[in-house]
mmCIF file of C-alpha atoms and ligand atoms in Angstrom:
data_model
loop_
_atom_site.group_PDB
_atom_site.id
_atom_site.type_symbol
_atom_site.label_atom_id
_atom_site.label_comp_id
_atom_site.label_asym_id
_atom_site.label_seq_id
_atom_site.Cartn_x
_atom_site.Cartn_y
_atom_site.Cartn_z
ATOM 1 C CA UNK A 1155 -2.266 -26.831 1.866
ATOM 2 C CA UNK A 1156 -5.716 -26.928 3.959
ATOM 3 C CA UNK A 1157 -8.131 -24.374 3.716
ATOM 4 C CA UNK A 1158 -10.301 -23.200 6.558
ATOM 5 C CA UNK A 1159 -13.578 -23.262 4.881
ATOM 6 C CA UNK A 1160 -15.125 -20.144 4.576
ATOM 7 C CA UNK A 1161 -19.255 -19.789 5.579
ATOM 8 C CA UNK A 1162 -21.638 -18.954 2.705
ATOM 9 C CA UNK A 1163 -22.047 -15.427 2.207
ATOM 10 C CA UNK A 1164 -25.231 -13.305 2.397
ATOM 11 C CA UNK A 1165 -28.196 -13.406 0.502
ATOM 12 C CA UNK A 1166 -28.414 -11.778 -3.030
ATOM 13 C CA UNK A 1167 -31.111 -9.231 -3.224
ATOM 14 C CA UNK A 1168 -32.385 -7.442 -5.941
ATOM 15 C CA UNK A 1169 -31.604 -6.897 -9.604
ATOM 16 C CA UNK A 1170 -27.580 -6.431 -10.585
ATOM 17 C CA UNK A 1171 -25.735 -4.750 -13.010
ATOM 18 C CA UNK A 1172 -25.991 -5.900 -17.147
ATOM 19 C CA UNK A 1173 -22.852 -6.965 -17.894
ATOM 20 C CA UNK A 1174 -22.829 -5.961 -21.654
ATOM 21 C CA UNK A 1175 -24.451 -2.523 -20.749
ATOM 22 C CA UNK A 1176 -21.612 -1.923 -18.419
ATOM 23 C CA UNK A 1177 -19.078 -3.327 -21.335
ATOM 24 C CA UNK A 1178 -20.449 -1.016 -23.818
ATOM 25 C CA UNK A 1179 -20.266 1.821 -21.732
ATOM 26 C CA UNK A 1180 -16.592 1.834 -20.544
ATOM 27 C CA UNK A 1181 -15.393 0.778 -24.079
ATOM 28 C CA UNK A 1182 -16.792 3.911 -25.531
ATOM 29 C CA UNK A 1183 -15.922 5.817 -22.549
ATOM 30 C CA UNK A 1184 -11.773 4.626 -22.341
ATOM 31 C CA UNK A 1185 -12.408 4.672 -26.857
ATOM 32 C CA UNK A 1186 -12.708 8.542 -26.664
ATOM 33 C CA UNK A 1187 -9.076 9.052 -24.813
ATOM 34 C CA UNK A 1188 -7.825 6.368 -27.025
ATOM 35 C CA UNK A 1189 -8.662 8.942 -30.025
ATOM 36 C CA UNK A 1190 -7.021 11.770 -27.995
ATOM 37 C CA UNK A 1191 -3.978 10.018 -27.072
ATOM 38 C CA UNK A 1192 -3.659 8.717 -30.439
ATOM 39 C CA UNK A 1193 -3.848 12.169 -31.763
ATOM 40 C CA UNK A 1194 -1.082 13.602 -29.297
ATOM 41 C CA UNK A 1195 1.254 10.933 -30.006
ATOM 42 C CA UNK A 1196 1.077 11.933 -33.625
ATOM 43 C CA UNK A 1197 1.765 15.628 -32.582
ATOM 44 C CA UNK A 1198 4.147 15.211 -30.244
ATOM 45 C CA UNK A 1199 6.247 11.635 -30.230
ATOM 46 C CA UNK A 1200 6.474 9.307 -27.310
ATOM 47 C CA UNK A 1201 6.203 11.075 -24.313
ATOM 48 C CA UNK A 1202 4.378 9.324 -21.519
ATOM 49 C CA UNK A 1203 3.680 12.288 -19.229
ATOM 50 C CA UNK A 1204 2.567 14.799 -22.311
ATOM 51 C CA UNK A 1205 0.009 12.011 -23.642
ATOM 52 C CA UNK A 1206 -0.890 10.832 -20.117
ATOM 53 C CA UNK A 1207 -1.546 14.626 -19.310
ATOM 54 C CA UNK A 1208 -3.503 14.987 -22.462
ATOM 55 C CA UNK A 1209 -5.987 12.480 -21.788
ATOM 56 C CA UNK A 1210 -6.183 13.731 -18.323
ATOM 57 C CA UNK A 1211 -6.813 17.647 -19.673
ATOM 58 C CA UNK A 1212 -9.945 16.100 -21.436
ATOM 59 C CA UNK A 1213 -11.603 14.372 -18.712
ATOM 60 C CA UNK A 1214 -11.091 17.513 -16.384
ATOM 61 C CA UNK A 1215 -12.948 19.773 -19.267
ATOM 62 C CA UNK A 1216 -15.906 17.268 -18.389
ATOM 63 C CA UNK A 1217 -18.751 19.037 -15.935
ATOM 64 C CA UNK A 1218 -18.164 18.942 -12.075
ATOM 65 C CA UNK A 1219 -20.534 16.123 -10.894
ATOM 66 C CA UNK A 1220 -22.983 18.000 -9.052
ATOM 67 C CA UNK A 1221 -25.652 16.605 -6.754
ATOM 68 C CA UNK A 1222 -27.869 18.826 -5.172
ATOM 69 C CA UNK A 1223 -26.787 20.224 -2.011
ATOM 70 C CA UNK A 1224 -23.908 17.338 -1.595
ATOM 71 C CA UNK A 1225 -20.503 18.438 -2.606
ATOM 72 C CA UNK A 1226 -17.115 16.099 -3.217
ATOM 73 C CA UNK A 1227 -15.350 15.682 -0.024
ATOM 74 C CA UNK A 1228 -11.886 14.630 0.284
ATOM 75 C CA UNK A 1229 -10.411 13.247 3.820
ATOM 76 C CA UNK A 1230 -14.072 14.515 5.236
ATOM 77 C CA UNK A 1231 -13.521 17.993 3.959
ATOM 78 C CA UNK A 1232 -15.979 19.434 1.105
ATOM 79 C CA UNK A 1233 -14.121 21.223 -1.940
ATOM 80 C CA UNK A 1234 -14.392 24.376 -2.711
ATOM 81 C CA UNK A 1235 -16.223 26.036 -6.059
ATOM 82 C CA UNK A 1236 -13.450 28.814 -6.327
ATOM 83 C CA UNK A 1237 -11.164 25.933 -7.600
ATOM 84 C CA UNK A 1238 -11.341 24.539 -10.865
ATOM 85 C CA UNK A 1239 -13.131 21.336 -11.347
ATOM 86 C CA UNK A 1240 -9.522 20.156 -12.837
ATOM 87 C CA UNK A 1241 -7.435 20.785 -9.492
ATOM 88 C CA UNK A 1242 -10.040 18.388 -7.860
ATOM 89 C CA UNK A 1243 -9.665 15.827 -10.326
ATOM 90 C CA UNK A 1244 -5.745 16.416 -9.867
ATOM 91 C CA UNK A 1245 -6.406 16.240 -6.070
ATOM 92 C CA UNK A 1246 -8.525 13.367 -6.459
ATOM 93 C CA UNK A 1247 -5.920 11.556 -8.589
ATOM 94 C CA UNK A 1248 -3.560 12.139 -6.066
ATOM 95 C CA UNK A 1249 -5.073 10.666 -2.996
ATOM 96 C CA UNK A 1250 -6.007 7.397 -5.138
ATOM 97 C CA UNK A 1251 -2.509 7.252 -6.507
ATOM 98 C CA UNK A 1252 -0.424 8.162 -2.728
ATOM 99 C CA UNK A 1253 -2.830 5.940 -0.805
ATOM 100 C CA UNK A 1254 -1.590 2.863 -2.872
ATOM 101 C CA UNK A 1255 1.932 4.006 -3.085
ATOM 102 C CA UNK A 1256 2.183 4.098 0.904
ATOM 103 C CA UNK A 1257 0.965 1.244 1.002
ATOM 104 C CA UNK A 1258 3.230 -1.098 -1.142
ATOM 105 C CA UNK A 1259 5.673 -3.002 0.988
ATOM 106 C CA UNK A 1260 9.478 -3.091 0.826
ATOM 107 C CA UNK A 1261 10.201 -4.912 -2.029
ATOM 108 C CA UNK A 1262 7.522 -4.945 -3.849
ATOM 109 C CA UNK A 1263 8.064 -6.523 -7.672
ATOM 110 C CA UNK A 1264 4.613 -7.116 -9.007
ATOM 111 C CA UNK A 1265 1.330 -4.663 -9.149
ATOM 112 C CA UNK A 1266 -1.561 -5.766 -10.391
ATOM 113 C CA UNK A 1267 -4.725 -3.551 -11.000
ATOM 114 C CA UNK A 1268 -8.087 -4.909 -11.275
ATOM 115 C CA UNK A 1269 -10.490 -3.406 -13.478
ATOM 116 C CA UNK A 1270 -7.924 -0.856 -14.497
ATOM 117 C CA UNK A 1271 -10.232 1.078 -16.730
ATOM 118 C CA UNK A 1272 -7.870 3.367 -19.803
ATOM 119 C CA UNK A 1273 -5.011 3.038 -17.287
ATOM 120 C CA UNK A 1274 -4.668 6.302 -15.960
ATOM 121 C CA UNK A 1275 -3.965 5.121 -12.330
ATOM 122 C CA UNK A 1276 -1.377 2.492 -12.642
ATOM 123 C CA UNK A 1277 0.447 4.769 -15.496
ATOM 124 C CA UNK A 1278 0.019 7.671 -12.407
ATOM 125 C CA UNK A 1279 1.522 5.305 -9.924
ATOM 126 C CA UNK A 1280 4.502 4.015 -12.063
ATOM 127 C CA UNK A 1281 5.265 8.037 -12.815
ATOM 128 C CA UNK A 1282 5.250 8.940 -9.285
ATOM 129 C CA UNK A 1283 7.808 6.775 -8.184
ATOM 130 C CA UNK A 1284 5.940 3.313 -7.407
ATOM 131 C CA UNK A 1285 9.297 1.309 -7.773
ATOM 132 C CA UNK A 1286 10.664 1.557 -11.481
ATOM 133 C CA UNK A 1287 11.541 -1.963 -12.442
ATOM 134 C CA UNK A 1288 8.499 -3.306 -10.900
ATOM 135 C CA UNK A 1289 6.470 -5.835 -13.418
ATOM 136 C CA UNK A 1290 2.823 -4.001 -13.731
ATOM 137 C CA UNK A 1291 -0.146 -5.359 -14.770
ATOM 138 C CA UNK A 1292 -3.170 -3.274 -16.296
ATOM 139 C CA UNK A 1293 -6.202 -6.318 -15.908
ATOM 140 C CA UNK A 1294 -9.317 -4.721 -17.601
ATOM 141 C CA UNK A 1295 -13.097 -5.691 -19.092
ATOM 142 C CA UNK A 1296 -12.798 -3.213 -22.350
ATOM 143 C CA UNK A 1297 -10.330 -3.479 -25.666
ATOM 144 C CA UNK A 1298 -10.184 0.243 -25.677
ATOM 145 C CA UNK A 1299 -8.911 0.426 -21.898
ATOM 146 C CA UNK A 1300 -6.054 -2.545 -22.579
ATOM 147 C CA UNK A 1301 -4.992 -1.057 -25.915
ATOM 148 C CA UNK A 1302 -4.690 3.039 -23.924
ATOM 149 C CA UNK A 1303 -2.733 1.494 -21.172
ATOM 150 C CA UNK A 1304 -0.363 -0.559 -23.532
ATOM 151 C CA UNK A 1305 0.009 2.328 -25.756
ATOM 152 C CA UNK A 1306 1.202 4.448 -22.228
ATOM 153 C CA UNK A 1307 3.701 1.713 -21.510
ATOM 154 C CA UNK A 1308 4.603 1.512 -25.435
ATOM 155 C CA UNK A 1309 5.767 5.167 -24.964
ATOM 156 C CA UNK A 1310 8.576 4.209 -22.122
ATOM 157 C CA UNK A 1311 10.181 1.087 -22.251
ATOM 158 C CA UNK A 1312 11.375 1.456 -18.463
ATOM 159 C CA UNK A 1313 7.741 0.801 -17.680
ATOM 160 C CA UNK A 1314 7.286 -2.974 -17.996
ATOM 161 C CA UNK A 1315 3.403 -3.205 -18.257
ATOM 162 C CA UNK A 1316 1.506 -6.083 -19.005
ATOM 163 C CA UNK A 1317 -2.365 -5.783 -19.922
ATOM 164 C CA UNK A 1318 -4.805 -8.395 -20.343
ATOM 165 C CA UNK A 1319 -8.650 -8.994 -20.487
ATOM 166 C CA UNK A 1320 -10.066 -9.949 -17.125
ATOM 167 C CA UNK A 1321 -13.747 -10.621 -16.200
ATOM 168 C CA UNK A 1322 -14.060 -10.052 -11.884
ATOM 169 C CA UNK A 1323 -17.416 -12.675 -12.959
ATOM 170 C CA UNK A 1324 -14.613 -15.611 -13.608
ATOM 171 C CA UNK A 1325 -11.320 -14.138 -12.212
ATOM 172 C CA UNK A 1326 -8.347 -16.213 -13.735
ATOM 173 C CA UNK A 1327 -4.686 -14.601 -12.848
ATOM 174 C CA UNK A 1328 -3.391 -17.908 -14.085
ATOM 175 C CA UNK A 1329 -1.110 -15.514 -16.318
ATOM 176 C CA UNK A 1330 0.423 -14.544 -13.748
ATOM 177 C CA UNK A 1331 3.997 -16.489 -12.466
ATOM 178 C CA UNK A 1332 7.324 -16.523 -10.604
ATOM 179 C CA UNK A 1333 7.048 -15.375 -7.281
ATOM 180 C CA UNK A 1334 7.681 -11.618 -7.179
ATOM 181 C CA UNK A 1335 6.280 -9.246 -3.950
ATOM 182 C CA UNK A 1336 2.835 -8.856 -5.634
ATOM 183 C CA UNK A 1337 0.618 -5.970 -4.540
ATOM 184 C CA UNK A 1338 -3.033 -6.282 -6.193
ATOM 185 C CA UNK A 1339 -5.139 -3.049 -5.928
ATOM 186 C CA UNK A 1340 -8.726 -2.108 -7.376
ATOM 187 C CA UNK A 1341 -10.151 1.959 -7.596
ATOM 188 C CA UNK A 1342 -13.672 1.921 -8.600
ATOM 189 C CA UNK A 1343 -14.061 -0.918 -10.575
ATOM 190 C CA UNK A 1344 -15.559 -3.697 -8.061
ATOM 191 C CA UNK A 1345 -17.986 -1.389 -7.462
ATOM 192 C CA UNK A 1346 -19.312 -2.434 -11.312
ATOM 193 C CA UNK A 1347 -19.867 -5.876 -9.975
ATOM 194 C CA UNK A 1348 -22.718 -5.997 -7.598
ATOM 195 C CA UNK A 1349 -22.186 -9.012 -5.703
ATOM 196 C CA UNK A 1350 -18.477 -10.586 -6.320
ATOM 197 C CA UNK A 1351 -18.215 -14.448 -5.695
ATOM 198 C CA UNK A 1352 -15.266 -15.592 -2.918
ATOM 199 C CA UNK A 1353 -13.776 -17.368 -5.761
ATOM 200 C CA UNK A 1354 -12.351 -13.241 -6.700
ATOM 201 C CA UNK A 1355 -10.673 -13.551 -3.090
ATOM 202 C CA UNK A 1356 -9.642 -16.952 -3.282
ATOM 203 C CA UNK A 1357 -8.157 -16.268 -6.666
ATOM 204 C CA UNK A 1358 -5.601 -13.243 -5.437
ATOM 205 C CA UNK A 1359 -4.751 -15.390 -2.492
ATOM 206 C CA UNK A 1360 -3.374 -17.950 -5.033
ATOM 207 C CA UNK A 1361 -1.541 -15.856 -7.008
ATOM 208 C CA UNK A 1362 2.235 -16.437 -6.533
ATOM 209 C CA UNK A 1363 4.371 -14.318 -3.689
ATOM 210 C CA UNK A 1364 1.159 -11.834 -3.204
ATOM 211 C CA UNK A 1365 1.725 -9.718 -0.166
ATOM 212 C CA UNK A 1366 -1.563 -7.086 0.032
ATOM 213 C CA UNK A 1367 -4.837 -6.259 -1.840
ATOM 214 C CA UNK A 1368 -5.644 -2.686 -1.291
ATOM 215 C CA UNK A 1369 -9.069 -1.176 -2.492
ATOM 216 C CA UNK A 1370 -10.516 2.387 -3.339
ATOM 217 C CA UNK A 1371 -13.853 1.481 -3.493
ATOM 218 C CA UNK A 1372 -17.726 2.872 -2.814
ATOM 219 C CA UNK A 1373 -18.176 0.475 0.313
ATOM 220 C CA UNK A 1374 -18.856 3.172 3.052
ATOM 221 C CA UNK A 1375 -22.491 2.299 3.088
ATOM 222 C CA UNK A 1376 -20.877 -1.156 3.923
ATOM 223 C CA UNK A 1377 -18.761 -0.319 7.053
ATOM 224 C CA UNK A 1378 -21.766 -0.668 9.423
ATOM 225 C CA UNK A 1379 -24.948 -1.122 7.806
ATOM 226 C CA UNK A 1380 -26.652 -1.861 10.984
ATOM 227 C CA UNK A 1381 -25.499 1.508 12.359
ATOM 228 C CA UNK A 1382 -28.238 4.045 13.805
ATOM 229 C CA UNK A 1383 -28.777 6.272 11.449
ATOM 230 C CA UNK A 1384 -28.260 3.597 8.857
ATOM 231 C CA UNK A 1385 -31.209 1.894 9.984
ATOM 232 C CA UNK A 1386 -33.183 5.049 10.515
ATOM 233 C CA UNK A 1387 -32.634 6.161 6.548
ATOM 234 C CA UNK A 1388 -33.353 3.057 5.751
ATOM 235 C CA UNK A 1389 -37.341 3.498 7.556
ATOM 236 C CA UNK A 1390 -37.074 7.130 6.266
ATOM 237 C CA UNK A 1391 -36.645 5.493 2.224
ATOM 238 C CA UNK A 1392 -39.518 3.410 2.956
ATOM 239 C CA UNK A 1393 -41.875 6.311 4.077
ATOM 240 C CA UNK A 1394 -40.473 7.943 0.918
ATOM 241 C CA UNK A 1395 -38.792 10.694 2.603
ATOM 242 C CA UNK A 1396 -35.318 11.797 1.490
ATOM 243 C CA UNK A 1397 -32.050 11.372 2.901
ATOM 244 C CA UNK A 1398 -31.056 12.037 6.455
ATOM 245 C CA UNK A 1399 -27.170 13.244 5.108
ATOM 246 C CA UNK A 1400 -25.010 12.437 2.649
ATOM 247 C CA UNK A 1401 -23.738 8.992 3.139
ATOM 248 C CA UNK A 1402 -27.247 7.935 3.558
ATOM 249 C CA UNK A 1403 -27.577 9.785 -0.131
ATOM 250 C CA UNK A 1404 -24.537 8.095 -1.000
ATOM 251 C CA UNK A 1405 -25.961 4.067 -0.011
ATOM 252 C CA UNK A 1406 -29.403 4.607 -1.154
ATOM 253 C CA UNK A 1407 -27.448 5.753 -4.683
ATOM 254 C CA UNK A 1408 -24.710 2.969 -4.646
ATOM 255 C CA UNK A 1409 -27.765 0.720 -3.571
ATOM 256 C CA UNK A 1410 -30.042 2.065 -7.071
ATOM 257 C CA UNK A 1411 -27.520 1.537 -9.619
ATOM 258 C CA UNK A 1412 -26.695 -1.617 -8.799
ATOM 259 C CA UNK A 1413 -23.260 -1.057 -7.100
ATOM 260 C CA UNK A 1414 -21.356 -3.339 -5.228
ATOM 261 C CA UNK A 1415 -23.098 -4.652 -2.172
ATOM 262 C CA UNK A 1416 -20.815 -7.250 -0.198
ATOM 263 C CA UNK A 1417 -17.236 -6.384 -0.743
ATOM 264 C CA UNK A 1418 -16.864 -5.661 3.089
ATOM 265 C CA UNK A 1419 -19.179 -8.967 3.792
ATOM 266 C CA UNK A 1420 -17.068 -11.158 1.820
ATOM 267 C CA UNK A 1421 -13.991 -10.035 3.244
ATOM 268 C CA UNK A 1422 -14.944 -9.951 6.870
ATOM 269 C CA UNK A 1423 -15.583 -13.863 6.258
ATOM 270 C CA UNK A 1424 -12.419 -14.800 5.010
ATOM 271 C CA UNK A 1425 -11.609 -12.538 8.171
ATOM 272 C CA UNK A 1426 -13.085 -14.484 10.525
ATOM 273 C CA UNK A 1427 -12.202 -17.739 8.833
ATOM 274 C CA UNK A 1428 -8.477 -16.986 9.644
ATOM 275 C CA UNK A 1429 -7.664 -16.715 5.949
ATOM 276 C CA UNK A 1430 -7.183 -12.842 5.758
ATOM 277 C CA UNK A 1431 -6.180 -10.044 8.052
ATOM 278 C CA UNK A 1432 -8.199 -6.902 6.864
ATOM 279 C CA UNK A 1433 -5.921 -3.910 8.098
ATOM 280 C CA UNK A 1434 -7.109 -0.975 7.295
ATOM 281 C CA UNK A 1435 -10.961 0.807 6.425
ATOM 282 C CA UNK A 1436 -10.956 4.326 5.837
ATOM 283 C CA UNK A 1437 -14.128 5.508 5.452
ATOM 284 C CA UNK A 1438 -15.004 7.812 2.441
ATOM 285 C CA UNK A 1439 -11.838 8.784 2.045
ATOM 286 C CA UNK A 1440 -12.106 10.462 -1.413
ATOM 287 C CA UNK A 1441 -14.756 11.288 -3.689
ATOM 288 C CA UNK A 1442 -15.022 13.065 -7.406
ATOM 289 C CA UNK A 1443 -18.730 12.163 -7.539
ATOM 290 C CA UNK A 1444 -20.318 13.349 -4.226
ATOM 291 C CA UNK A 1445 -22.523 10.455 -3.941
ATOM 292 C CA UNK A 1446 -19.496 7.833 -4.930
ATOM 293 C CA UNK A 1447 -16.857 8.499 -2.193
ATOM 294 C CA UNK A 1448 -14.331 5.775 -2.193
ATOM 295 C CA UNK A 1449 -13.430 3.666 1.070
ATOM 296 C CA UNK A 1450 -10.064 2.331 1.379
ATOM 297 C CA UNK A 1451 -9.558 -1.227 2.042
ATOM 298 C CA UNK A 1452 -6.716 -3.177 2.939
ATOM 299 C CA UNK A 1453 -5.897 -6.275 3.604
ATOM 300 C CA UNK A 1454 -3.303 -9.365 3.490
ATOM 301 C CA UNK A 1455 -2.923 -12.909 3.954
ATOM 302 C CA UNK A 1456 -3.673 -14.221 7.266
HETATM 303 C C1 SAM G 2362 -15.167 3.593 -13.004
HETATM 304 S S1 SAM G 2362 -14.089 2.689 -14.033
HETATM 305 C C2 SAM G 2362 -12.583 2.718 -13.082
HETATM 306 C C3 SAM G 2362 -11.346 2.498 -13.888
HETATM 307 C C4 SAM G 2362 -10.035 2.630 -13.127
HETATM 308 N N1 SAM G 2362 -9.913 1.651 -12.089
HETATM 309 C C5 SAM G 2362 -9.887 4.032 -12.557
HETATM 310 O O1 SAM G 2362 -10.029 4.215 -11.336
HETATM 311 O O2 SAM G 2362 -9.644 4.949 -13.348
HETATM 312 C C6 SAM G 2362 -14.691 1.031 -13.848
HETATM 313 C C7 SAM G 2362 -13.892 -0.010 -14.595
HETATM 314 O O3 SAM G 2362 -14.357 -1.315 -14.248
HETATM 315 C C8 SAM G 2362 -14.303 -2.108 -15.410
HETATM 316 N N2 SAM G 2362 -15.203 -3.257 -15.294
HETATM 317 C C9 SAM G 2362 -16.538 -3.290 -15.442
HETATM 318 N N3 SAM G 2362 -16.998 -4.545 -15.350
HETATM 319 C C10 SAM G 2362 -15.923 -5.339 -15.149
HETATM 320 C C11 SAM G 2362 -15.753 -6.739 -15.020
HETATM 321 N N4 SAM G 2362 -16.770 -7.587 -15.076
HETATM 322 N N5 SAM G 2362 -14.497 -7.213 -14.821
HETATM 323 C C12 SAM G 2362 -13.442 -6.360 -14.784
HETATM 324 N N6 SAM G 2362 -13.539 -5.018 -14.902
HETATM 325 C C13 SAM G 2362 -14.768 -4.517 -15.097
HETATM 326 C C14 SAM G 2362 -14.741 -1.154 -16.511
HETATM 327 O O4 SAM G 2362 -14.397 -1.625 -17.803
HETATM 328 C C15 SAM G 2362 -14.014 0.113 -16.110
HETATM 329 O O5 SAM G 2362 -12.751 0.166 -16.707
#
């Protein structure tokens, strides 16, 4: 098959994330529900929604991420403190978890997360009704987030999950064969990769019968960097002055640690080079941390 070349993308600025540093972090992170699941299956036998709901009891009795006068918003709206901090997580869990169910097409037989952390979101999806005798695929950097999400999938044999090591810096899906309906879908986890290569998109586009790539990711900043007030906060950081508003809180914060900075600059490419149809951007659609709200992304082969 030809392939409509694709131009080069833009320019990398600036320092990016340490790879090992990130490693480190989410292994320890995705180690400590390992330990509590591990625990609860001792307790109580194999049962996938107890143990999921275990491990997500813990991470609710973390702290509310709090940044100064920004709250979480969800769909726009700011959440309320007379809630506790674990009905937002639940909330928050929810809109990742519906978003991506919506959006799987009729006949869908393959979904494949990317950077799928301790697997709480595919294991959320498959328990909510994403179709039952789907295959499922848990791709992730960390040992302790593979061996949590095959230790959910141990506990129901209905649930046909596969998890592997994957690396976004040298994609391979190679693993993956036979030509089943294949969703692909990523929630925070590009966002640990501050420039991705178009080898990541060229590399889902190859993978056998895939149908949509969907993305909960913080890109807002992204959507129209040359906007207005985007430009404006960007004069104000300069002067040292702070924000304007939240978003602009929000890019200068993605832009500091190192988050992703061309997911919407890569894709709009392959967009205009007729191999991709983006179809959707919601902008900040959901947040947990106020300055992290995640914009959904989807698109499909052109
Ligand atoms: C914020 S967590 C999100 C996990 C999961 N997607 C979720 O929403 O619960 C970020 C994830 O990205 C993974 N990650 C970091 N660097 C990666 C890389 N180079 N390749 C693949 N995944 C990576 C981390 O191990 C971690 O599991």
């Amino acid at each position: 098959m030809s392939q409509i070349s694709v131009s080069a993308g833009q320019p990398q600025t600036g320092r990016v994330k340490d790879v090992e540093e990130v490693r480190r972090h989410y292994d320890a992170g995705w180690r400590a529900y390992l330990d509590v699941a591990e625990a609860a299956l001792k307790e109580e036998g194999p049962n996938l929604a107890r143990i999921l709901g275990h491990c997500l009891a813990t991470r609710s009795s973390g702290e509310r991420k709090q940044r100064g006068r920004f709250r979480p918003r969800i769909g726009g709206e700011p959440l309320s403190d007379r809630v506790p901090h674990a009905c937002h997580l639940a909330y928050y869990t929810s809109v990742l978890v519906e978003t991506i169910r919506n959006r799987l097409p009729e006949g869908t037989g393959r979904i494949v997360e990317m950077g799928s952390g301790w697997g709480a979101v595919i294991t959320s999806l498959w328990l909510s009704g994403a179709p039952r005798n789907a295959e499922y695929w848990a791709l992730e950097y960390t040992d302790a987030g593979r061996r949590l999400s095959s230790l959910f999938a141990s506990m129901e044999p209905a649930y046909k999950l596969e998890s592997r090591a994957f690396d976004y810096h040298q994609p391979d899906f190679s693993e993956i064969t036979g030509t089943a309906k294949t969703v692909v879908f990523s929630t925070y986890s590009i966002e640990q990769i501050t420039y991705i290569k178009d080898e990541l998109i060229e590399r889902i586009l190859a993978i056998p019968g895939f149908a949509r790539c969907i993305h909960v990711e913080p890109v807002g900043w992204q959507v129209d960097p040359g906007a207005p007030l985007a430009r404006f906060d960007r004069f104000a950081k300069k002067l040292g002055l702070p924000p304007l508003d939240q978003a602009a809180a929000s890019r200068r914060r993605c832009w500091r640690k190192r988050k992703n900075r061309n997911l919407l600059e890569t894709l709009r490419r392959f967009e205009a080079a007729g191999r991709i149809v983006i179809e959707e951007i919601d902008t900040d659609l959901v947040a947990n941390d106020p300055l992290n709200p995640g914009t959904l992304v989807v698109w499909r082969p052109a």
